Amino acid sequence: MISTVIDQSLGLEFPIFQGGMAWVADASLAAGVSNAGGLGIIAAMNSNGEQLREEIRRCKELTDKPFGVNIMLMSPYASEVADVVVEEGIKIITTGAGNPGKYMAKWLEAGIKVIPVIPSVALARKMEKSGAFAVIAEGGESGGHVGDLTTMALVPQVVDAVSIPVIAAGGICDGRQIAAAFMLGASGVQVGTRFLVAKECTIAQEYKDRVIKAKDIDTVVTGKRLGHPVRSIRNAFTREYTKAEYNASEVSDEELEKMGLGTVRLAAREGDVSNGTVLAGQVAAMVKEEQTAREMIVEMFTQAEEVLNGATKWVK
Ligand code: TUI
């Protein structure tokens, strides 16, 4: 059995979080992961306050286990949903794509454990000072909005810099990668891409099929010019977007911004995996089959235990 401060303090069976994926992480997936012994997380990303409230209530019907809410700080609804989580008695919040500093006092006062995603040591330190319970150090292997550093380089640097627990994210989808994250000093892991093909995940079948078909070099990063780089699976949309992105004289920032609007929803909800943005991490190629969240988590942690138990084989 693998047990750390993360599962012990959050009331989980396994120290694993499900990433708060935009247009993906709804009550069905979050409850599925929580019922499987991990921490399911609802993405507030695409919701206004009332839509999030409804999703939280749906999740409460589907599980009596702890679950969290991820707040994407670039969302136009961030301040509205920041209040709804307090009103609905959410106990664990993760944040992404920004600094949650201005909401911290309110959340801490409500007794919420705040666990920000951070792409750098500086932000990890800042979050520790503001009262974060833990941080999620996310490397650029991950899908969606990415920082520059890799998980391998970022996690040990963050572990050295802060005294709160560190959860590793980016490039993790099997037990070897979980074991490696623990070796780097992490106390838990966050997994996104593998859960895209969970049975409980409600995205379009075409999206799941595209992830399962992906090869090692199939993900690309777009959006650097606008300051929010995003990793997704290469397709007609990323080819068009990249052409526009590197053609600054003919395509303005506003036009570029417009090109990306609605494309994550188009892929995830309508299954248009050619013209939509198929957000996924570099481990997409390792994701081979649809399984229940429970099957995935048990398989990952059984393998992590085997790997960790054999970890001294090179030590003479
Ligand atoms: O947030 C994510 N992943 C996401 S958000 C998202 S929605 C979106 N869609 C299109 C364009 C942009 C976003 C899809 N995937 N992961 C967590 C994460 N947070 N990665 C990197 C960061 C981050 C970056 C900068 C966190 C804090 C930060 O702080 C800058 C500052 O304000 O100091």
PDB file of C-alpha atoms in Angstrom, residues 8-308:
ATOM      1  CA  GLN A   8      -4.088  10.759   4.891  1.00  0.00           C
ATOM      2  CA  SER A   9      -5.008  14.425   5.259  1.00  0.00           C
ATOM      3  CA  LEU A  10      -7.606  14.530   2.465  1.00  0.00           C
ATOM      4  CA  GLY A  11      -9.372  11.259   3.320  1.00  0.00           C
ATOM      5  CA  LEU A  12      -8.427   9.403   0.125  1.00  0.00           C
ATOM      6  CA  GLU A  13      -7.467   5.785  -0.509  1.00  0.00           C
ATOM      7  CA  PHE A  14      -4.653   6.742  -2.926  1.00  0.00           C
ATOM      8  CA  PRO A  15      -2.557   9.956  -3.198  1.00  0.00           C
ATOM      9  CA  ILE A  16      -3.796  10.773  -6.706  1.00  0.00           C
ATOM     10  CA  PHE A  17      -5.711  13.766  -8.076  1.00  0.00           C
ATOM     11  CA  GLN A  18      -7.590  13.904 -11.351  1.00  0.00           C
ATOM     12  CA  GLY A  19      -6.649  17.028 -13.325  1.00  0.00           C
ATOM     13  CA  GLY A  20      -9.307  19.751 -13.549  1.00  0.00           C
ATOM     14  CA  MET A  21      -9.600  19.498 -17.318  1.00  0.00           C
ATOM     15  CA  ALA A  22     -11.601  22.140 -19.170  1.00  0.00           C
ATOM     16  CA  TRP A  23     -14.806  20.852 -20.858  1.00  0.00           C
ATOM     17  CA  VAL A  24     -13.928  17.360 -19.560  1.00  0.00           C
ATOM     18  CA  ALA A  25     -13.893  17.256 -15.767  1.00  0.00           C
ATOM     19  CA  ASP A  26     -17.603  17.216 -14.937  1.00  0.00           C
ATOM     20  CA  ALA A  27     -19.487  15.656 -12.011  1.00  0.00           C
ATOM     21  CA  SER A  28     -19.466  12.237 -13.691  1.00  0.00           C
ATOM     22  CA  LEU A  29     -15.678  12.030 -14.006  1.00  0.00           C
ATOM     23  CA  ALA A  30     -15.016  13.683 -10.636  1.00  0.00           C
ATOM     24  CA  ALA A  31     -17.383  11.316  -8.818  1.00  0.00           C
ATOM     25  CA  GLY A  32     -15.926   8.355 -10.736  1.00  0.00           C
ATOM     26  CA  VAL A  33     -12.398   9.170  -9.595  1.00  0.00           C
ATOM     27  CA  SER A  34     -13.465   9.948  -6.020  1.00  0.00           C
ATOM     28  CA  ASN A  35     -15.439   6.695  -5.804  1.00  0.00           C
ATOM     29  CA  ALA A  36     -12.306   4.935  -7.100  1.00  0.00           C
ATOM     30  CA  GLY A  37     -10.264   6.224  -4.145  1.00  0.00           C
ATOM     31  CA  GLY A  38      -8.560   9.270  -5.690  1.00  0.00           C
ATOM     32  CA  LEU A  39      -9.524  12.928  -5.590  1.00  0.00           C
ATOM     33  CA  GLY A  40     -12.001  13.752  -8.323  1.00  0.00           C
ATOM     34  CA  ILE A  41     -12.030  17.382  -9.379  1.00  0.00           C
ATOM     35  CA  ILE A  42     -14.736  19.363 -11.172  1.00  0.00           C
ATOM     36  CA  ALA A  43     -13.378  21.971 -13.590  1.00  0.00           C
ATOM     37  CA  ALA A  44     -15.108  25.316 -13.004  1.00  0.00           C
ATOM     38  CA  MET A  45     -13.396  26.540 -16.160  1.00  0.00           C
ATOM     39  CA  ASN A  46     -16.335  26.808 -18.522  1.00  0.00           C
ATOM     40  CA  SER A  47     -19.074  27.471 -15.980  1.00  0.00           C
ATOM     41  CA  ASN A  48     -20.594  30.551 -14.471  1.00  0.00           C
ATOM     42  CA  GLY A  49     -21.506  30.485 -10.781  1.00  0.00           C
ATOM     43  CA  GLU A  50     -24.917  28.845 -11.124  1.00  0.00           C
ATOM     44  CA  GLN A  51     -23.721  26.200 -13.591  1.00  0.00           C
ATOM     45  CA  LEU A  52     -20.894  25.270 -11.236  1.00  0.00           C
ATOM     46  CA  ARG A  53     -23.301  25.091  -8.290  1.00  0.00           C
ATOM     47  CA  GLU A  54     -25.453  22.632 -10.240  1.00  0.00           C
ATOM     48  CA  GLU A  55     -22.430  20.489 -11.159  1.00  0.00           C
ATOM     49  CA  ILE A  56     -21.250  20.432  -7.520  1.00  0.00           C
ATOM     50  CA  ARG A  57     -24.724  19.317  -6.375  1.00  0.00           C
ATOM     51  CA  ARG A  58     -24.779  16.610  -9.042  1.00  0.00           C
ATOM     52  CA  CYS A  59     -21.402  15.367  -7.835  1.00  0.00           C
ATOM     53  CA  LYS A  60     -22.653  15.258  -4.228  1.00  0.00           C
ATOM     54  CA  GLU A  61     -25.452  12.950  -5.425  1.00  0.00           C
ATOM     55  CA  LEU A  62     -22.960  10.655  -7.172  1.00  0.00           C
ATOM     56  CA  THR A  63     -20.414  10.282  -4.370  1.00  0.00           C
ATOM     57  CA  ASP A  64     -20.098  10.627  -0.627  1.00  0.00           C
ATOM     58  CA  LYS A  65     -16.290  10.736  -0.946  1.00  0.00           C
ATOM     59  CA  PRO A  66     -14.227  13.940  -0.926  1.00  0.00           C
ATOM     60  CA  PHE A  67     -13.966  15.815  -4.215  1.00  0.00           C
ATOM     61  CA  GLY A  68     -12.517  19.177  -5.226  1.00  0.00           C
ATOM     62  CA  VAL A  69     -13.095  22.033  -7.649  1.00  0.00           C
ATOM     63  CA  ASN A  70     -10.471  23.491  -9.996  1.00  0.00           C
ATOM     64  CA  ILE A  71     -10.680  27.209 -10.665  1.00  0.00           C
ATOM     65  CA  MET A  72      -9.081  28.373 -13.899  1.00  0.00           C
ATOM     66  CA  LEU A  73      -7.993  31.882 -12.994  1.00  0.00           C
ATOM     67  CA  MET A  74      -8.132  33.211 -16.573  1.00  0.00           C
ATOM     68  CA  SER A  75     -11.861  32.438 -16.683  1.00  0.00           C
ATOM     69  CA  PRO A  76     -14.151  35.480 -16.882  1.00  0.00           C
ATOM     70  CA  TYR A  77     -16.231  33.808 -14.148  1.00  0.00           C
ATOM     71  CA  ALA A  78     -13.332  33.221 -11.727  1.00  0.00           C
ATOM     72  CA  SER A  79     -14.525  35.625  -9.030  1.00  0.00           C
ATOM     73  CA  GLU A  80     -18.124  34.368  -9.249  1.00  0.00           C
ATOM     74  CA  VAL A  81     -17.150  30.709  -8.937  1.00  0.00           C
ATOM     75  CA  ALA A  82     -14.696  31.617  -6.152  1.00  0.00           C
ATOM     76  CA  ASP A  83     -17.751  32.494  -4.027  1.00  0.00           C
ATOM     77  CA  VAL A  84     -19.856  29.500  -5.089  1.00  0.00           C
ATOM     78  CA  VAL A  85     -17.267  26.992  -3.850  1.00  0.00           C
ATOM     79  CA  VAL A  86     -17.454  28.584  -0.398  1.00  0.00           C
ATOM     80  CA  GLU A  87     -21.267  28.628  -0.390  1.00  0.00           C
ATOM     81  CA  GLU A  88     -21.393  24.958  -1.443  1.00  0.00           C
ATOM     82  CA  GLY A  89     -19.017  23.861   1.309  1.00  0.00           C
ATOM     83  CA  ILE A  90     -16.242  22.613  -0.994  1.00  0.00           C
ATOM     84  CA  LYS A  91     -13.254  21.537   1.119  1.00  0.00           C
ATOM     85  CA  ILE A  92     -10.497  21.289  -1.512  1.00  0.00           C
ATOM     86  CA  ILE A  93      -9.714  23.751  -4.306  1.00  0.00           C
ATOM     87  CA  THR A  94      -7.024  23.546  -6.959  1.00  0.00           C
ATOM     88  CA  THR A  95      -6.254  26.523  -9.180  1.00  0.00           C
ATOM     89  CA  GLY A  96      -4.631  26.891 -12.595  1.00  0.00           C
ATOM     90  CA  ALA A  97      -3.337  29.425 -15.096  1.00  0.00           C
ATOM     91  CA  GLY A  98      -2.583  32.205 -12.633  1.00  0.00           C
ATOM     92  CA  ASN A  99      -1.997  33.402  -9.086  1.00  0.00           C
ATOM     93  CA  PRO A 100      -5.000  32.804  -6.776  1.00  0.00           C
ATOM     94  CA  GLY A 101      -3.628  35.317  -4.214  1.00  0.00           C
ATOM     95  CA  LYS A 102      -6.679  37.578  -4.157  1.00  0.00           C
ATOM     96  CA  TYR A 103      -9.038  34.726  -3.214  1.00  0.00           C
ATOM     97  CA  MET A 104      -6.814  33.032  -0.629  1.00  0.00           C
ATOM     98  CA  ALA A 105      -8.022  34.879   2.508  1.00  0.00           C
ATOM     99  CA  LYS A 106     -11.678  34.105   1.741  1.00  0.00           C
ATOM    100  CA  TRP A 107     -11.005  30.428   1.037  1.00  0.00           C
ATOM    101  CA  LEU A 108      -8.755  29.902   4.055  1.00  0.00           C
ATOM    102  CA  GLU A 109     -11.297  31.567   6.324  1.00  0.00           C
ATOM    103  CA  ALA A 110     -13.877  29.042   5.064  1.00  0.00           C
ATOM    104  CA  GLY A 111     -11.527  26.210   6.074  1.00  0.00           C
ATOM    105  CA  ILE A 112     -10.790  25.214   2.483  1.00  0.00           C
ATOM    106  CA  LYS A 113      -7.506  23.484   1.623  1.00  0.00           C
ATOM    107  CA  VAL A 114      -6.099  25.402  -1.347  1.00  0.00           C
ATOM    108  CA  ILE A 115      -3.717  23.551  -3.673  1.00  0.00           C
ATOM    109  CA  PRO A 116      -2.544  25.754  -6.550  1.00  0.00           C
ATOM    110  CA  VAL A 117      -0.947  24.429  -9.734  1.00  0.00           C
ATOM    111  CA  ILE A 118       2.420  26.186 -10.120  1.00  0.00           C
ATOM    112  CA  PRO A 119       4.926  26.092 -13.009  1.00  0.00           C
ATOM    113  CA  SER A 120       7.870  27.649 -11.099  1.00  0.00           C
ATOM    114  CA  VAL A 121       9.709  27.767  -7.772  1.00  0.00           C
ATOM    115  CA  ALA A 122       8.935  31.463  -7.263  1.00  0.00           C
ATOM    116  CA  LEU A 123       5.178  30.910  -7.438  1.00  0.00           C
ATOM    117  CA  ALA A 124       5.437  27.836  -5.185  1.00  0.00           C
ATOM    118  CA  ARG A 125       7.160  29.954  -2.512  1.00  0.00           C
ATOM    119  CA  LYS A 126       4.550  32.686  -2.862  1.00  0.00           C
ATOM    120  CA  MET A 127       1.715  30.162  -2.511  1.00  0.00           C
ATOM    121  CA  GLU A 128       3.285  28.629   0.597  1.00  0.00           C
ATOM    122  CA  LYS A 129       3.466  32.106   2.176  1.00  0.00           C
ATOM    123  CA  SER A 130      -0.196  32.757   1.316  1.00  0.00           C
ATOM    124  CA  GLY A 131      -1.296  29.629   3.173  1.00  0.00           C
ATOM    125  CA  ALA A 132      -1.566  26.951   0.483  1.00  0.00           C
ATOM    126  CA  PHE A 133      -1.971  23.454   1.928  1.00  0.00           C
ATOM    127  CA  ALA A 134       0.157  21.941  -0.851  1.00  0.00           C
ATOM    128  CA  VAL A 135       1.198  22.781  -4.411  1.00  0.00           C
ATOM    129  CA  ILE A 136       0.876  20.883  -7.664  1.00  0.00           C
ATOM    130  CA  ALA A 137       4.146  21.213  -9.598  1.00  0.00           C
ATOM    131  CA  GLU A 138       3.094  20.756 -13.204  1.00  0.00           C
ATOM    132  CA  GLY A 139       5.681  20.161 -15.924  1.00  0.00           C
ATOM    133  CA  GLY A 140       5.281  21.134 -19.566  1.00  0.00           C
ATOM    134  CA  GLU A 141       4.648  17.510 -20.585  1.00  0.00           C
ATOM    135  CA  SER A 142       1.066  17.993 -19.475  1.00  0.00           C
ATOM    136  CA  GLY A 143      -1.876  18.775 -21.680  1.00  0.00           C
ATOM    137  CA  GLY A 144      -3.556  22.167 -21.756  1.00  0.00           C
ATOM    138  CA  HIS A 145      -1.927  25.350 -20.502  1.00  0.00           C
ATOM    139  CA  VAL A 146       1.756  24.612 -19.913  1.00  0.00           C
ATOM    140  CA  GLY A 147       4.768  26.164 -18.237  1.00  0.00           C
ATOM    141  CA  ASP A 148       8.350  25.890 -19.541  1.00  0.00           C
ATOM    142  CA  LEU A 149       9.977  23.439 -17.142  1.00  0.00           C
ATOM    143  CA  THR A 150       9.671  19.670 -17.341  1.00  0.00           C
ATOM    144  CA  THR A 151       8.306  17.620 -14.454  1.00  0.00           C
ATOM    145  CA  MET A 152      11.738  16.021 -13.976  1.00  0.00           C
ATOM    146  CA  ALA A 153      13.405  19.422 -13.499  1.00  0.00           C
ATOM    147  CA  LEU A 154      10.571  21.254 -11.719  1.00  0.00           C
ATOM    148  CA  VAL A 155       9.447  18.806  -9.017  1.00  0.00           C
ATOM    149  CA  PRO A 156      12.743  18.416  -7.078  1.00  0.00           C
ATOM    150  CA  GLN A 157      13.371  22.168  -7.232  1.00  0.00           C
ATOM    151  CA  VAL A 158       9.947  22.892  -5.770  1.00  0.00           C
ATOM    152  CA  VAL A 159      10.389  20.137  -3.160  1.00  0.00           C
ATOM    153  CA  ASP A 160      13.638  21.815  -2.049  1.00  0.00           C
ATOM    154  CA  ALA A 161      12.073  25.267  -1.955  1.00  0.00           C
ATOM    155  CA  VAL A 162       8.932  24.711   0.148  1.00  0.00           C
ATOM    156  CA  SER A 163       7.951  22.797   3.299  1.00  0.00           C
ATOM    157  CA  ILE A 164       4.377  22.026   2.235  1.00  0.00           C
ATOM    158  CA  PRO A 165       3.601  18.798   0.318  1.00  0.00           C
ATOM    159  CA  VAL A 166       4.265  18.760  -3.423  1.00  0.00           C
ATOM    160  CA  ILE A 167       2.095  16.890  -5.910  1.00  0.00           C
ATOM    161  CA  ALA A 168       3.714  16.097  -9.262  1.00  0.00           C
ATOM    162  CA  ALA A 169       1.822  16.584 -12.522  1.00  0.00           C
ATOM    163  CA  GLY A 170       2.672  16.383 -16.206  1.00  0.00           C
ATOM    164  CA  GLY A 171       3.798  13.196 -17.921  1.00  0.00           C
ATOM    165  CA  ILE A 172       2.277  10.778 -15.413  1.00  0.00           C
ATOM    166  CA  CYS A 173       0.041   7.936 -16.522  1.00  0.00           C
ATOM    167  CA  ASP A 174       1.488   4.676 -15.192  1.00  0.00           C
ATOM    168  CA  GLY A 175       3.074   3.224 -12.065  1.00  0.00           C
ATOM    169  CA  ARG A 176       6.654   3.807 -13.197  1.00  0.00           C
ATOM    170  CA  GLN A 177       5.969   7.509 -13.537  1.00  0.00           C
ATOM    171  CA  ILE A 178       4.225   7.598 -10.143  1.00  0.00           C
ATOM    172  CA  ALA A 179       7.244   5.863  -8.562  1.00  0.00           C
ATOM    173  CA  ALA A 180       9.567   8.357 -10.282  1.00  0.00           C
ATOM    174  CA  ALA A 181       7.497  11.265  -8.936  1.00  0.00           C
ATOM    175  CA  PHE A 182       7.907   9.898  -5.399  1.00  0.00           C
ATOM    176  CA  MET A 183      11.650   9.533  -6.002  1.00  0.00           C
ATOM    177  CA  LEU A 184      11.739  13.244  -6.915  1.00  0.00           C
ATOM    178  CA  GLY A 185      10.203  14.050  -3.526  1.00  0.00           C
ATOM    179  CA  ALA A 186       6.526  14.357  -4.434  1.00  0.00           C
ATOM    180  CA  SER A 187       3.878  13.177  -1.957  1.00  0.00           C
ATOM    181  CA  GLY A 188       1.228  12.628  -4.581  1.00  0.00           C
ATOM    182  CA  VAL A 189       0.480  12.806  -8.284  1.00  0.00           C
ATOM    183  CA  GLN A 190      -2.062  14.417 -10.564  1.00  0.00           C
ATOM    184  CA  VAL A 191      -3.148  12.600 -13.715  1.00  0.00           C
ATOM    185  CA  GLY A 192      -5.136  14.159 -16.538  1.00  0.00           C
ATOM    186  CA  THR A 193      -4.621  12.550 -19.932  1.00  0.00           C
ATOM    187  CA  ARG A 194      -5.232   8.945 -18.853  1.00  0.00           C
ATOM    188  CA  PHE A 195      -8.563   9.894 -17.272  1.00  0.00           C
ATOM    189  CA  LEU A 196      -9.746  11.289 -20.636  1.00  0.00           C
ATOM    190  CA  VAL A 197     -10.540   7.691 -21.617  1.00  0.00           C
ATOM    191  CA  ALA A 198     -12.070   6.648 -18.288  1.00  0.00           C
ATOM    192  CA  LYS A 199     -15.477   5.002 -18.674  1.00  0.00           C
ATOM    193  CA  GLU A 200     -16.877   7.717 -16.404  1.00  0.00           C
ATOM    194  CA  CYS A 201     -15.508  10.482 -18.649  1.00  0.00           C
ATOM    195  CA  THR A 202     -18.325  11.954 -20.759  1.00  0.00           C
ATOM    196  CA  ILE A 203     -16.339  13.529 -23.621  1.00  0.00           C
ATOM    197  CA  ALA A 204     -17.074  12.592 -27.248  1.00  0.00           C
ATOM    198  CA  GLN A 205     -15.951   9.109 -28.317  1.00  0.00           C
ATOM    199  CA  GLU A 206     -13.944  10.663 -31.184  1.00  0.00           C
ATOM    200  CA  TYR A 207     -11.771  12.485 -28.607  1.00  0.00           C
ATOM    201  CA  LYS A 208     -11.128   9.261 -26.683  1.00  0.00           C
ATOM    202  CA  ASP A 209     -10.287   7.421 -29.914  1.00  0.00           C
ATOM    203  CA  ARG A 210      -7.843  10.160 -30.934  1.00  0.00           C
ATOM    204  CA  VAL A 211      -6.020   9.905 -27.586  1.00  0.00           C
ATOM    205  CA  ILE A 212      -5.802   6.117 -27.859  1.00  0.00           C
ATOM    206  CA  LYS A 213      -4.438   6.408 -31.419  1.00  0.00           C
ATOM    207  CA  ALA A 214      -1.828   9.051 -30.522  1.00  0.00           C
ATOM    208  CA  LYS A 215       1.894   8.394 -31.092  1.00  0.00           C
ATOM    209  CA  ASP A 216       4.764   9.726 -28.983  1.00  0.00           C
ATOM    210  CA  ILE A 217       5.422  12.864 -31.057  1.00  0.00           C
ATOM    211  CA  ASP A 218       1.781  13.712 -31.772  1.00  0.00           C
ATOM    212  CA  THR A 219       1.347  16.572 -29.265  1.00  0.00           C
ATOM    213  CA  VAL A 220       2.328  20.159 -30.056  1.00  0.00           C
ATOM    214  CA  VAL A 221       2.337  23.465 -28.196  1.00  0.00           C
ATOM    215  CA  THR A 222       0.495  26.407 -29.736  1.00  0.00           C
ATOM    216  CA  GLY A 223      -0.386  29.843 -28.389  1.00  0.00           C
ATOM    217  CA  LYS A 224       3.063  30.994 -27.251  1.00  0.00           C
ATOM    218  CA  ARG A 225       2.668  34.276 -29.139  1.00  0.00           C
ATOM    219  CA  LEU A 226      -0.366  35.212 -27.052  1.00  0.00           C
ATOM    220  CA  GLY A 227       1.332  34.238 -23.795  1.00  0.00           C
ATOM    221  CA  HIS A 228      -0.752  31.157 -23.054  1.00  0.00           C
ATOM    222  CA  PRO A 229       0.910  28.113 -24.562  1.00  0.00           C
ATOM    223  CA  VAL A 230      -1.355  25.082 -24.807  1.00  0.00           C
ATOM    224  CA  ARG A 231      -0.419  21.453 -25.525  1.00  0.00           C
ATOM    225  CA  SER A 232      -2.789  19.451 -27.697  1.00  0.00           C
ATOM    226  CA  ILE A 233      -2.793  16.686 -30.283  1.00  0.00           C
ATOM    227  CA  ARG A 234      -1.598  17.804 -33.712  1.00  0.00           C
ATOM    228  CA  ASN A 235      -4.443  18.130 -36.249  1.00  0.00           C
ATOM    229  CA  ALA A 236      -5.841  20.386 -38.974  1.00  0.00           C
ATOM    230  CA  PHE A 237      -6.606  23.059 -36.372  1.00  0.00           C
ATOM    231  CA  THR A 238      -3.093  23.161 -34.874  1.00  0.00           C
ATOM    232  CA  ARG A 239      -1.585  23.308 -38.388  1.00  0.00           C
ATOM    233  CA  GLU A 240      -3.783  26.288 -39.353  1.00  0.00           C
ATOM    234  CA  TYR A 241      -3.214  27.981 -36.017  1.00  0.00           C
ATOM    235  CA  THR A 242       0.559  27.526 -36.164  1.00  0.00           C
ATOM    236  CA  LYS A 243       0.640  29.010 -39.656  1.00  0.00           C
ATOM    237  CA  ALA A 244      -1.286  32.026 -38.389  1.00  0.00           C
ATOM    238  CA  GLU A 245       0.781  32.271 -35.216  1.00  0.00           C
ATOM    239  CA  TYR A 246       4.069  32.614 -37.120  1.00  0.00           C
ATOM    240  CA  ASN A 247       2.621  35.035 -39.622  1.00  0.00           C
ATOM    241  CA  ALA A 248       2.504  38.092 -37.377  1.00  0.00           C
ATOM    242  CA  SER A 249       2.424  40.570 -40.268  1.00  0.00           C
ATOM    243  CA  GLU A 250      -0.859  39.180 -41.621  1.00  0.00           C
ATOM    244  CA  VAL A 251      -2.680  37.828 -38.574  1.00  0.00           C
ATOM    245  CA  SER A 252      -3.252  40.146 -35.611  1.00  0.00           C
ATOM    246  CA  ASP A 253      -3.281  38.966 -31.992  1.00  0.00           C
ATOM    247  CA  GLU A 254      -7.047  39.571 -31.906  1.00  0.00           C
ATOM    248  CA  GLU A 255      -7.614  37.376 -34.941  1.00  0.00           C
ATOM    249  CA  LEU A 256      -5.404  34.695 -33.455  1.00  0.00           C
ATOM    250  CA  GLU A 257      -7.301  34.837 -30.160  1.00  0.00           C
ATOM    251  CA  LYS A 258     -10.575  34.473 -32.084  1.00  0.00           C
ATOM    252  CA  MET A 259      -9.292  31.405 -33.939  1.00  0.00           C
ATOM    253  CA  GLY A 260      -8.918  29.523 -30.654  1.00  0.00           C
ATOM    254  CA  LEU A 261     -12.295  30.448 -29.165  1.00  0.00           C
ATOM    255  CA  GLY A 262     -14.644  27.542 -28.577  1.00  0.00           C
ATOM    256  CA  THR A 263     -12.252  24.963 -29.979  1.00  0.00           C
ATOM    257  CA  VAL A 264     -11.781  22.910 -26.778  1.00  0.00           C
ATOM    258  CA  ARG A 265     -15.540  22.569 -26.464  1.00  0.00           C
ATOM    259  CA  LEU A 266     -15.809  21.648 -30.164  1.00  0.00           C
ATOM    260  CA  ALA A 267     -13.414  18.710 -29.684  1.00  0.00           C
ATOM    261  CA  ALA A 268     -14.528  17.541 -26.249  1.00  0.00           C
ATOM    262  CA  ARG A 269     -18.292  17.925 -26.575  1.00  0.00           C
ATOM    263  CA  GLU A 270     -18.984  17.725 -30.310  1.00  0.00           C
ATOM    264  CA  GLY A 271     -16.226  15.290 -31.199  1.00  0.00           C
ATOM    265  CA  ASP A 272     -14.746  17.420 -33.980  1.00  0.00           C
ATOM    266  CA  VAL A 273     -11.148  16.322 -33.488  1.00  0.00           C
ATOM    267  CA  SER A 274      -9.971  17.930 -36.749  1.00  0.00           C
ATOM    268  CA  ASN A 275     -11.131  21.505 -36.205  1.00  0.00           C
ATOM    269  CA  GLY A 276     -11.189  21.459 -32.405  1.00  0.00           C
ATOM    270  CA  THR A 277      -8.368  21.575 -29.834  1.00  0.00           C
ATOM    271  CA  VAL A 278      -7.733  18.052 -28.543  1.00  0.00           C
ATOM    272  CA  LEU A 279      -5.964  18.933 -25.283  1.00  0.00           C
ATOM    273  CA  ALA A 280      -3.735  16.053 -24.137  1.00  0.00           C
ATOM    274  CA  GLY A 281      -0.305  15.546 -22.600  1.00  0.00           C
ATOM    275  CA  GLN A 282       2.807  13.859 -23.996  1.00  0.00           C
ATOM    276  CA  VAL A 283       1.766  10.569 -22.377  1.00  0.00           C
ATOM    277  CA  ALA A 284      -1.242  10.301 -24.733  1.00  0.00           C
ATOM    278  CA  ALA A 285       0.676   7.614 -26.652  1.00  0.00           C
ATOM    279  CA  MET A 286       0.849   5.485 -23.484  1.00  0.00           C
ATOM    280  CA  VAL A 287      -2.927   5.522 -23.051  1.00  0.00           C
ATOM    281  CA  LYS A 288      -4.100   2.324 -24.715  1.00  0.00           C
ATOM    282  CA  GLU A 289      -7.595   1.434 -23.536  1.00  0.00           C
ATOM    283  CA  GLU A 290     -10.782   2.639 -21.932  1.00  0.00           C
ATOM    284  CA  GLN A 291     -11.117   1.445 -18.335  1.00  0.00           C
ATOM    285  CA  THR A 292     -13.026   2.496 -15.257  1.00  0.00           C
ATOM    286  CA  ALA A 293     -11.288   5.050 -13.044  1.00  0.00           C
ATOM    287  CA  ARG A 294     -10.966   2.323 -10.406  1.00  0.00           C
ATOM    288  CA  GLU A 295      -9.204  -0.041 -12.841  1.00  0.00           C
ATOM    289  CA  MET A 296      -6.816   2.726 -13.849  1.00  0.00           C
ATOM    290  CA  ILE A 297      -5.938   3.764 -10.298  1.00  0.00           C
ATOM    291  CA  VAL A 298      -5.493   0.217  -8.969  1.00  0.00           C
ATOM    292  CA  GLU A 299      -3.325  -0.693 -11.989  1.00  0.00           C
ATOM    293  CA  MET A 300      -1.168   2.410 -11.585  1.00  0.00           C
ATOM    294  CA  PHE A 301      -0.593   1.976  -7.850  1.00  0.00           C
ATOM    295  CA  THR A 302       0.003  -1.790  -8.071  1.00  0.00           C
ATOM    296  CA  GLN A 303       2.735  -1.092 -10.626  1.00  0.00           C
ATOM    297  CA  ALA A 304       4.138   1.817  -8.579  1.00  0.00           C
ATOM    298  CA  GLU A 305       4.464  -0.492  -5.576  1.00  0.00           C
ATOM    299  CA  GLU A 306       6.242  -3.161  -7.640  1.00  0.00           C
ATOM    300  CA  VAL A 307       8.645  -0.590  -9.049  1.00  0.00           C
ATOM    301  CA  LEU A 308       9.341   0.986  -5.663  1.00  0.00           C
TER     302      LEU A 308
END
